[in-house]
Structures are given as C-alpha cells and as structure tokens.
C-alpha cells in the first residue's frame, strides 16, 4: 500500500484563473468568427456572451480563495483585452 502522504499531496498545475482566461478567449474568438464576422452581429452571439458571463461568475465564486490581487488584475485586464479584440475585429482594424 501507498503511504497516506501520497494522497495528501497537492498538485500545483495550471491555476483555475488561467484556465478561465484561456476558456474565455477561446469561446470569444470562436463566437466572433461564427456569429459576428459579417455586417451584423447575430443575436446568438449575445446569448453566448451572457452564458459566458454566468460561467465566469459561478467559476469565480467556486474558487474564490484562489483569486488574489494579482490574479484579479490579470482577469480584469483579460476582459478589457477581449473587449478590444471584439472591437478590433468588428471594425476590421
């Protein structure tokens, strides 16, 4: 049998906050390319963004102890970057 210490070890892999930011950018880029690439933004794009917001709120509430000041700043910066990405793609800059 394995010692009990093996089961108590914690794996410090990719933090949940980084996985959340990666998931946000992935969903946003796919949604923009499918639903907001033309002249008009499809209504389903906004539904998808609303679902993404709900997912973010639930994920942050679940892992609240992981979010320190630096990770909150990184998350807010990523949200601002996603807004800039949306505007840049829509305006074809």
mmCIF file of C-alpha atoms in Angstrom:
data_model
loop_
_atom_site.group_PDB
_atom_site.id
_atom_site.type_symbol
_atom_site.label_atom_id
_atom_site.label_comp_id
_atom_site.label_asym_id
_atom_site.label_seq_id
_atom_site.Cartn_x
_atom_site.Cartn_y
_atom_site.Cartn_z
ATOM 1 C CA UNK A 1 0.000 0.000 0.000
ATOM 2 C CA UNK A 2 0.997 3.579 -0.540
ATOM 3 C CA UNK A 3 1.665 5.872 2.413
ATOM 4 C CA UNK A 4 -1.089 8.358 3.306
ATOM 5 C CA UNK A 5 1.161 11.298 2.426
ATOM 6 C CA UNK A 6 0.817 10.448 -1.271
ATOM 7 C CA UNK A 7 -2.901 11.188 -1.135
ATOM 8 C CA UNK A 8 -2.404 14.451 0.748
ATOM 9 C CA UNK A 9 -0.032 15.932 -1.823
ATOM 10 C CA UNK A 10 -1.490 18.749 -3.798
ATOM 11 C CA UNK A 11 -0.823 19.234 -7.474
ATOM 12 C CA UNK A 12 0.076 22.803 -8.358
ATOM 13 C CA UNK A 13 -0.602 22.740 -12.081
ATOM 14 C CA UNK A 14 -2.239 25.413 -14.167
ATOM 15 C CA UNK A 15 -4.308 27.677 -11.903
ATOM 16 C CA UNK A 16 -8.066 27.833 -12.390
ATOM 17 C CA UNK A 17 -7.829 31.555 -13.119
ATOM 18 C CA UNK A 18 -5.521 30.952 -16.089
ATOM 19 C CA UNK A 19 -7.775 28.196 -17.387
ATOM 20 C CA UNK A 20 -10.743 30.560 -17.101
ATOM 21 C CA UNK A 21 -8.965 33.264 -19.102
ATOM 22 C CA UNK A 22 -7.978 30.741 -21.793
ATOM 23 C CA UNK A 23 -11.544 29.438 -21.970
ATOM 24 C CA UNK A 24 -12.874 32.998 -22.266
ATOM 25 C CA UNK A 25 -10.601 33.853 -25.172
ATOM 26 C CA UNK A 26 -11.345 30.557 -26.915
ATOM 27 C CA UNK A 27 -15.105 30.993 -26.666
ATOM 28 C CA UNK A 28 -14.882 34.648 -27.695
ATOM 29 C CA UNK A 29 -12.753 34.065 -30.788
ATOM 30 C CA UNK A 30 -14.907 31.163 -31.974
ATOM 31 C CA UNK A 31 -18.108 33.133 -31.315
ATOM 32 C CA UNK A 32 -16.804 36.189 -33.154
ATOM 33 C CA UNK A 33 -15.708 34.159 -36.140
ATOM 34 C CA UNK A 34 -19.042 32.334 -36.389
ATOM 35 C CA UNK A 35 -21.671 34.837 -35.239
ATOM 36 C CA UNK A 36 -20.132 38.301 -35.542
ATOM 37 C CA UNK A 37 -17.991 38.074 -38.652
ATOM 38 C CA UNK A 38 -20.459 39.659 -41.068
ATOM 39 C CA UNK A 39 -22.002 43.096 -41.195
ATOM 40 C CA UNK A 40 -24.389 42.363 -38.344
ATOM 41 C CA UNK A 41 -23.877 40.681 -35.010
ATOM 42 C CA UNK A 42 -26.169 37.681 -34.652
ATOM 43 C CA UNK A 43 -28.415 37.614 -31.569
ATOM 44 C CA UNK A 44 -26.973 34.240 -30.593
ATOM 45 C CA UNK A 45 -23.576 35.896 -30.081
ATOM 46 C CA UNK A 46 -25.038 37.976 -27.247
ATOM 47 C CA UNK A 47 -26.734 34.910 -25.772
ATOM 48 C CA UNK A 48 -23.383 33.106 -25.845
ATOM 49 C CA UNK A 49 -21.644 36.051 -24.172
ATOM 50 C CA UNK A 50 -24.324 36.106 -21.462
ATOM 51 C CA UNK A 51 -23.763 32.403 -20.815
ATOM 52 C CA UNK A 52 -20.022 33.066 -20.671
ATOM 53 C CA UNK A 53 -20.589 35.767 -18.041
ATOM 54 C CA UNK A 54 -22.708 33.374 -15.958
ATOM 55 C CA UNK A 55 -19.987 30.716 -16.258
ATOM 56 C CA UNK A 56 -17.351 33.222 -15.142
ATOM 57 C CA UNK A 57 -19.362 34.343 -12.118
ATOM 58 C CA UNK A 58 -20.021 30.782 -10.995
ATOM 59 C CA UNK A 59 -16.401 29.748 -11.547
ATOM 60 C CA UNK A 60 -15.018 32.725 -9.635
ATOM 61 C CA UNK A 61 -17.432 32.168 -6.739
ATOM 62 C CA UNK A 62 -16.456 28.479 -6.601
ATOM 63 C CA UNK A 63 -12.698 29.182 -6.499
ATOM 64 C CA UNK A 64 -12.771 32.481 -4.588
ATOM 65 C CA UNK A 65 -9.843 31.598 -2.329
ATOM 66 C CA UNK A 66 -7.562 31.252 -5.347
ATOM 67 C CA UNK A 67 -8.097 34.812 -6.586
ATOM 68 C CA UNK A 68 -5.572 37.126 -5.010
ATOM 69 C CA UNK A 69 -4.933 40.712 -6.093
ATOM 70 C CA UNK A 70 -2.592 39.843 -8.971
ATOM 71 C CA UNK A 71 -4.989 37.285 -10.459
ATOM 72 C CA UNK A 72 -7.923 39.680 -10.204
ATOM 73 C CA UNK A 73 -5.913 42.340 -12.033
ATOM 74 C CA UNK A 74 -4.972 39.790 -14.715
ATOM 75 C CA UNK A 75 -8.611 38.747 -15.079
ATOM 76 C CA UNK A 76 -9.830 42.358 -15.420
ATOM 77 C CA UNK A 77 -7.060 43.054 -17.943
ATOM 78 C CA UNK A 78 -8.109 39.992 -19.946
ATOM 79 C CA UNK A 79 -11.729 41.191 -20.012
ATOM 80 C CA UNK A 80 -10.591 44.588 -21.296
ATOM 81 C CA UNK A 81 -8.425 42.848 -23.887
ATOM 82 C CA UNK A 82 -11.402 40.758 -25.018
ATOM 83 C CA UNK A 83 -13.486 43.907 -25.499
ATOM 84 C CA UNK A 84 -10.661 45.446 -27.521
ATOM 85 C CA UNK A 85 -10.378 42.251 -29.574
ATOM 86 C CA UNK A 86 -14.103 42.313 -30.327
ATOM 87 C CA UNK A 87 -13.959 45.954 -31.395
ATOM 88 C CA UNK A 88 -10.835 45.421 -33.481
ATOM 89 C CA UNK A 89 -12.342 42.501 -35.362
ATOM 90 C CA UNK A 90 -15.682 44.257 -35.843
ATOM 91 C CA UNK A 91 -14.039 47.456 -37.096
ATOM 92 C CA UNK A 92 -11.505 45.482 -39.173
ATOM 93 C CA UNK A 93 -8.544 47.345 -37.718
#
